[in-house]
Amino acid sequence: MTLRRFLPVVATLLLLACACRRSAAPPDKRVFLLPSATHAESEPIAFPAAADNVRLLVFIHPTDPVCLNALEHEYSAILGAFSARGFSILAAIPTAQTHPPVLPEIVAMGLPFPVGYAGADMVEAYGGESALHAIPTIFLLGRDGAEPLRKYPGYPDGELLRRDIEAALSGEPLPPPPAMLLPEENEA
């Protein structure tokens, strides 16, 4: 191959390499530090924006009995089912809500995952207050990615949540979410 024919091939390869490098988003290096809602004197809970495990980030309202029941039963059971595979959960209370440094109701539950106060920077990173219009709002975060795989406003169906977590842990695409019907479209 002559040099004249070889140069266009090299130039094309270099352009493709540069384009690929630019299209891959750099990992988000932020680490959010959340004051604990259960141990006032403890170190802040570190929650990296991107991590190497599948995680569930649950924004909660700590005085809502339905939220507390879901934390104690549903999310604790989900953690028990998947934690051996590197799965973790963090419950976060947006700081726009005013609560005491330690929440005795949550301490008494003995949850197997941390509960902390999310600062404005963390709330903003997950869409801001408008994205958290339903409490709880839950984000499923995949390996090495800060972009949520799925957002669940309100209380998602437990089986749907488990299927999504299983798919994320297995490195498979998430199944399509079920169709959401408007109240007037629902036959029930």
PDB file of C-alpha atoms in Angstrom:
ATOM      1  CA  MET A   1       0.000   0.000   0.000  1.00  0.00           C
ATOM      2  CA  THR A   2       1.437   3.359  -0.952  1.00  0.00           C
ATOM      3  CA  LEU A   3       1.636   6.235   1.481  1.00  0.00           C
ATOM      4  CA  ARG A   4      -0.918   8.176  -0.558  1.00  0.00           C
ATOM      5  CA  ARG A   5      -3.544   5.428  -0.074  1.00  0.00           C
ATOM      6  CA  PHE A   6      -2.594   4.834   3.572  1.00  0.00           C
ATOM      7  CA  LEU A   7      -3.058   8.473   4.809  1.00  0.00           C
ATOM      8  CA  PRO A   8      -6.854   8.652   4.254  1.00  0.00           C
ATOM      9  CA  VAL A   9      -7.297   5.370   6.176  1.00  0.00           C
ATOM     10  CA  VAL A  10      -5.235   6.674   9.110  1.00  0.00           C
ATOM     11  CA  ALA A  11      -7.069  10.008   9.095  1.00  0.00           C
ATOM     12  CA  THR A  12     -10.444   8.233   9.142  1.00  0.00           C
ATOM     13  CA  LEU A  13      -9.376   6.005  12.034  1.00  0.00           C
ATOM     14  CA  LEU A  14      -8.145   9.010  14.018  1.00  0.00           C
ATOM     15  CA  LEU A  15     -11.409  10.879  13.454  1.00  0.00           C
ATOM     16  CA  LEU A  16     -13.423   7.854  14.574  1.00  0.00           C
ATOM     17  CA  ALA A  17     -11.282   7.464  17.696  1.00  0.00           C
ATOM     18  CA  CYS A  18     -11.749  11.142  18.600  1.00  0.00           C
ATOM     19  CA  ALA A  19     -15.514  10.964  18.000  1.00  0.00           C
ATOM     20  CA  CYS A  20     -15.825   7.882  20.206  1.00  0.00           C
ATOM     21  CA  ARG A  21     -13.822   9.495  22.972  1.00  0.00           C
ATOM     22  CA  ARG A  22     -16.003  12.625  22.880  1.00  0.00           C
ATOM     23  CA  SER A  23     -19.289  10.707  22.874  1.00  0.00           C
ATOM     24  CA  ALA A  24     -18.483   8.716  26.024  1.00  0.00           C
ATOM     25  CA  ALA A  25     -19.564  10.865  28.952  1.00  0.00           C
ATOM     26  CA  PRO A  26     -17.042  11.007  31.755  1.00  0.00           C
ATOM     27  CA  PRO A  27     -18.223   9.390  34.967  1.00  0.00           C
ATOM     28  CA  ASP A  28     -19.755  11.753  37.494  1.00  0.00           C
ATOM     29  CA  LYS A  29     -17.173  12.133  40.260  1.00  0.00           C
ATOM     30  CA  ARG A  30     -19.459  13.904  42.750  1.00  0.00           C
ATOM     31  CA  VAL A  31     -19.973  12.371  46.144  1.00  0.00           C
ATOM     32  CA  PHE A  32     -23.002  13.593  48.067  1.00  0.00           C
ATOM     33  CA  LEU A  33     -22.558  13.746  51.840  1.00  0.00           C
ATOM     34  CA  LEU A  34     -25.791  13.246  53.759  1.00  0.00           C
ATOM     35  CA  PRO A  35     -26.040  13.865  57.496  1.00  0.00           C
ATOM     36  CA  SER A  36     -27.467  10.746  59.109  1.00  0.00           C
ATOM     37  CA  ALA A  37     -31.100  10.899  60.237  1.00  0.00           C
ATOM     38  CA  THR A  38     -30.482   8.128  62.770  1.00  0.00           C
ATOM     39  CA  HIS A  39     -27.093   8.953  64.338  1.00  0.00           C
ATOM     40  CA  ALA A  40     -26.433  12.673  64.753  1.00  0.00           C
ATOM     41  CA  GLU A  41     -22.789  12.222  65.768  1.00  0.00           C
ATOM     42  CA  SER A  42     -21.831   9.815  62.965  1.00  0.00           C
ATOM     43  CA  GLU A  43     -19.854  10.672  59.865  1.00  0.00           C
ATOM     44  CA  PRO A  44     -21.995  11.835  56.937  1.00  0.00           C
ATOM     45  CA  ILE A  45     -23.241   9.112  54.620  1.00  0.00           C
ATOM     46  CA  ALA A  46     -21.229   9.189  51.390  1.00  0.00           C
ATOM     47  CA  PHE A  47     -23.307   8.556  48.278  1.00  0.00           C
ATOM     48  CA  PRO A  48     -21.319   8.745  45.038  1.00  0.00           C
ATOM     49  CA  ALA A  49     -23.175   9.923  41.957  1.00  0.00           C
ATOM     50  CA  ALA A  50     -21.675   6.983  40.049  1.00  0.00           C
ATOM     51  CA  ALA A  51     -20.734   3.652  41.610  1.00  0.00           C
ATOM     52  CA  ASP A  52     -19.892   0.107  40.613  1.00  0.00           C
ATOM     53  CA  ASN A  53     -23.023  -1.438  42.124  1.00  0.00           C
ATOM     54  CA  VAL A  54     -26.746  -1.279  41.446  1.00  0.00           C
ATOM     55  CA  ARG A  55     -28.499   1.012  43.934  1.00  0.00           C
ATOM     56  CA  LEU A  56     -31.926   2.218  44.872  1.00  0.00           C
ATOM     57  CA  LEU A  57     -32.190   5.846  45.954  1.00  0.00           C
ATOM     58  CA  VAL A  58     -35.491   6.415  47.771  1.00  0.00           C
ATOM     59  CA  PHE A  59     -36.523  10.004  48.523  1.00  0.00           C
ATOM     60  CA  ILE A  60     -38.920   9.781  51.464  1.00  0.00           C
ATOM     61  CA  HIS A  61     -41.052  11.783  53.841  1.00  0.00           C
ATOM     62  CA  PRO A  62     -40.142  10.428  57.285  1.00  0.00           C
ATOM     63  CA  THR A  63     -43.393  11.223  59.047  1.00  0.00           C
ATOM     64  CA  ASP A  64     -45.657   9.556  56.504  1.00  0.00           C
ATOM     65  CA  PRO A  65     -46.796   6.202  57.966  1.00  0.00           C
ATOM     66  CA  VAL A  66     -47.131   4.613  54.502  1.00  0.00           C
ATOM     67  CA  CYS A  67     -43.542   5.662  53.662  1.00  0.00           C
ATOM     68  CA  LEU A  68     -42.267   4.258  56.948  1.00  0.00           C
ATOM     69  CA  ASN A  69     -44.152   0.999  56.416  1.00  0.00           C
ATOM     70  CA  ALA A  70     -42.679   0.629  52.911  1.00  0.00           C
ATOM     71  CA  LEU A  71     -39.166   1.279  54.258  1.00  0.00           C
ATOM     72  CA  GLU A  72     -39.537  -1.236  57.060  1.00  0.00           C
ATOM     73  CA  HIS A  73     -41.150  -4.005  55.062  1.00  0.00           C
ATOM     74  CA  GLU A  74     -40.896  -3.695  51.267  1.00  0.00           C
ATOM     75  CA  TYR A  75     -37.493  -2.050  50.871  1.00  0.00           C
ATOM     76  CA  SER A  76     -35.875  -4.002  53.700  1.00  0.00           C
ATOM     77  CA  ALA A  77     -37.066  -7.243  52.031  1.00  0.00           C
ATOM     78  CA  ILE A  78     -35.769  -6.086  48.639  1.00  0.00           C
ATOM     79  CA  LEU A  79     -32.381  -5.323  50.166  1.00  0.00           C
ATOM     80  CA  GLY A  80     -32.345  -8.745  51.816  1.00  0.00           C
ATOM     81  CA  ALA A  81     -33.096 -10.413  48.491  1.00  0.00           C
ATOM     82  CA  PHE A  82     -30.381  -8.640  46.492  1.00  0.00           C
ATOM     83  CA  SER A  83     -27.653  -7.380  48.870  1.00  0.00           C
ATOM     84  CA  ALA A  84     -25.454 -10.471  48.385  1.00  0.00           C
ATOM     85  CA  ARG A  85     -25.115  -9.434  44.732  1.00  0.00           C
ATOM     86  CA  GLY A  86     -23.797  -5.957  45.588  1.00  0.00           C
ATOM     87  CA  PHE A  87     -27.142  -4.156  45.652  1.00  0.00           C
ATOM     88  CA  SER A  88     -27.677  -1.303  48.124  1.00  0.00           C
ATOM     89  CA  ILE A  89     -30.375   1.158  49.178  1.00  0.00           C
ATOM     90  CA  LEU A  90     -30.210   4.699  50.522  1.00  0.00           C
ATOM     91  CA  ALA A  91     -33.250   6.504  51.891  1.00  0.00           C
ATOM     92  CA  ALA A  92     -32.891  10.271  51.520  1.00  0.00           C
ATOM     93  CA  ILE A  93     -34.978  13.001  53.119  1.00  0.00           C
ATOM     94  CA  PRO A  94     -34.930  16.209  51.037  1.00  0.00           C
ATOM     95  CA  THR A  95     -33.698  19.053  53.251  1.00  0.00           C
ATOM     96  CA  ALA A  96     -36.574  21.199  52.048  1.00  0.00           C
ATOM     97  CA  GLN A  97     -38.448  19.239  54.699  1.00  0.00           C
ATOM     98  CA  THR A  98     -37.681  20.361  58.259  1.00  0.00           C
ATOM     99  CA  HIS A  99     -37.045  17.570  60.749  1.00  0.00           C
ATOM    100  CA  PRO A 100     -34.964  17.068  63.893  1.00  0.00           C
ATOM    101  CA  PRO A 101     -31.372  15.782  63.512  1.00  0.00           C
ATOM    102  CA  VAL A 102     -32.396  12.307  64.702  1.00  0.00           C
ATOM    103  CA  LEU A 103     -35.718  10.726  63.835  1.00  0.00           C
ATOM    104  CA  PRO A 104     -36.646   8.330  66.666  1.00  0.00           C
ATOM    105  CA  GLU A 105     -39.329   6.621  64.541  1.00  0.00           C
ATOM    106  CA  ILE A 106     -36.744   5.584  61.967  1.00  0.00           C
ATOM    107  CA  VAL A 107     -34.138   4.662  64.600  1.00  0.00           C
ATOM    108  CA  ALA A 108     -36.684   2.341  66.250  1.00  0.00           C
ATOM    109  CA  MET A 109     -37.231   0.457  62.977  1.00  0.00           C
ATOM    110  CA  GLY A 110     -33.590  -0.646  62.799  1.00  0.00           C
ATOM    111  CA  LEU A 111     -33.499  -0.408  59.011  1.00  0.00           C
ATOM    112  CA  PRO A 112     -30.748  -2.382  57.240  1.00  0.00           C
ATOM    113  CA  PHE A 113     -29.851   0.612  55.069  1.00  0.00           C
ATOM    114  CA  PRO A 114     -28.857   4.206  55.861  1.00  0.00           C
ATOM    115  CA  VAL A 115     -31.265   7.129  56.050  1.00  0.00           C
ATOM    116  CA  GLY A 116     -29.865  10.623  55.572  1.00  0.00           C
ATOM    117  CA  TYR A 117     -30.750  14.218  54.784  1.00  0.00           C
ATOM    118  CA  ALA A 118     -30.219  15.069  51.098  1.00  0.00           C
ATOM    119  CA  GLY A 119     -28.872  18.552  50.490  1.00  0.00           C
ATOM    120  CA  ALA A 120     -30.061  20.893  47.763  1.00  0.00           C
ATOM    121  CA  ASP A 121     -27.179  19.788  45.506  1.00  0.00           C
ATOM    122  CA  MET A 122     -28.311  16.159  45.615  1.00  0.00           C
ATOM    123  CA  VAL A 123     -31.979  17.057  45.114  1.00  0.00           C
ATOM    124  CA  GLU A 124     -30.975  19.190  42.130  1.00  0.00           C
ATOM    125  CA  ALA A 125     -28.835  16.373  40.683  1.00  0.00           C
ATOM    126  CA  TYR A 126     -31.918  14.149  40.586  1.00  0.00           C
ATOM    127  CA  GLY A 127     -34.173  16.654  38.861  1.00  0.00           C
ATOM    128  CA  GLY A 128     -34.858  19.241  41.535  1.00  0.00           C
ATOM    129  CA  GLU A 129     -37.910  19.678  43.712  1.00  0.00           C
ATOM    130  CA  SER A 130     -40.237  19.462  40.709  1.00  0.00           C
ATOM    131  CA  ALA A 131     -38.932  15.944  39.949  1.00  0.00           C
ATOM    132  CA  LEU A 132     -39.687  14.915  43.523  1.00  0.00           C
ATOM    133  CA  HIS A 133     -43.327  15.991  43.385  1.00  0.00           C
ATOM    134  CA  ALA A 134     -44.402  12.550  44.596  1.00  0.00           C
ATOM    135  CA  ILE A 135     -42.849  11.290  47.811  1.00  0.00           C
ATOM    136  CA  PRO A 136     -41.532   8.722  47.729  1.00  0.00           C
ATOM    137  CA  THR A 137     -39.699   9.143  44.453  1.00  0.00           C
ATOM    138  CA  ILE A 138     -37.351   6.272  43.769  1.00  0.00           C
ATOM    139  CA  PHE A 139     -34.424   6.045  41.369  1.00  0.00           C
ATOM    140  CA  LEU A 140     -32.842   2.800  40.209  1.00  0.00           C
ATOM    141  CA  LEU A 141     -29.174   3.492  39.517  1.00  0.00           C
ATOM    142  CA  GLY A 142     -27.066   1.091  37.467  1.00  0.00           C
ATOM    143  CA  ARG A 143     -23.418   0.193  37.622  1.00  0.00           C
ATOM    144  CA  ASP A 144     -20.977   2.928  36.641  1.00  0.00           C
ATOM    145  CA  GLY A 145     -23.729   5.346  35.753  1.00  0.00           C
ATOM    146  CA  ALA A 146     -25.074   8.388  37.470  1.00  0.00           C
ATOM    147  CA  GLU A 147     -28.054   8.553  35.098  1.00  0.00           C
ATOM    148  CA  PRO A 148     -30.974   6.676  36.615  1.00  0.00           C
ATOM    149  CA  LEU A 149     -32.070   3.547  34.794  1.00  0.00           C
ATOM    150  CA  ARG A 150     -35.640   4.239  35.896  1.00  0.00           C
ATOM    151  CA  LYS A 151     -37.589   6.681  38.042  1.00  0.00           C
ATOM    152  CA  TYR A 152     -40.593   5.574  40.070  1.00  0.00           C
ATOM    153  CA  PRO A 153     -42.803   8.408  41.362  1.00  0.00           C
ATOM    154  CA  GLY A 154     -44.902   7.170  44.255  1.00  0.00           C
ATOM    155  CA  TYR A 155     -45.096   3.554  45.367  1.00  0.00           C
ATOM    156  CA  PRO A 156     -44.117   1.209  42.528  1.00  0.00           C
ATOM    157  CA  ASP A 157     -45.425  -2.323  42.295  1.00  0.00           C
ATOM    158  CA  GLY A 158     -42.995  -4.490  44.276  1.00  0.00           C
ATOM    159  CA  GLU A 159     -42.766  -7.153  41.568  1.00  0.00           C
ATOM    160  CA  LEU A 160     -41.989  -4.548  38.889  1.00  0.00           C
ATOM    161  CA  LEU A 161     -39.277  -3.095  41.109  1.00  0.00           C
ATOM    162  CA  ARG A 162     -37.779  -6.549  41.748  1.00  0.00           C
ATOM    163  CA  ARG A 163     -37.812  -7.388  38.008  1.00  0.00           C
ATOM    164  CA  ASP A 164     -36.037  -4.119  37.209  1.00  0.00           C
ATOM    165  CA  ILE A 165     -33.422  -4.701  39.925  1.00  0.00           C
ATOM    166  CA  GLU A 166     -32.854  -8.276  38.725  1.00  0.00           C
ATOM    167  CA  ALA A 167     -32.345  -7.055  35.143  1.00  0.00           C
ATOM    168  CA  ALA A 168     -29.933  -4.313  36.255  1.00  0.00           C
ATOM    169  CA  LEU A 169     -27.923  -6.752  38.381  1.00  0.00           C
ATOM    170  CA  SER A 170     -27.754  -9.222  35.481  1.00  0.00           C
ATOM    171  CA  GLY A 171     -26.610  -6.503  33.064  1.00  0.00           C
ATOM    172  CA  GLU A 172     -29.744  -6.880  30.948  1.00  0.00           C
ATOM    173  CA  PRO A 173     -31.986  -4.087  29.649  1.00  0.00           C
ATOM    174  CA  LEU A 174     -34.863  -3.231  31.940  1.00  0.00           C
ATOM    175  CA  PRO A 175     -38.212  -4.629  30.869  1.00  0.00           C
ATOM    176  CA  PRO A 176     -40.577  -2.034  29.458  1.00  0.00           C
ATOM    177  CA  PRO A 177     -42.623  -0.322  32.146  1.00  0.00           C
ATOM    178  CA  PRO A 178     -46.306  -1.207  32.282  1.00  0.00           C
ATOM    179  CA  ALA A 179     -48.686   1.087  30.434  1.00  0.00           C
ATOM    180  CA  MET A 180     -49.990   3.879  32.608  1.00  0.00           C
ATOM    181  CA  LEU A 181     -53.700   4.499  32.159  1.00  0.00           C
ATOM    182  CA  LEU A 182     -55.536   7.681  32.927  1.00  0.00           C
ATOM    183  CA  PRO A 183     -58.367   7.114  35.413  1.00  0.00           C
ATOM    184  CA  GLU A 184     -60.989   7.421  32.674  1.00  0.00           C
ATOM    185  CA  GLU A 185     -59.160   4.795  30.549  1.00  0.00           C
ATOM    186  CA  ASN A 186     -58.967   2.224  33.326  1.00  0.00           C
ATOM    187  CA  GLU A 187     -61.601  -0.491  32.951  1.00  0.00           C
ATOM    188  CA  ALA A 188     -61.560  -1.351  36.661  1.00  0.00           C
TER     189      ALA A 188
END
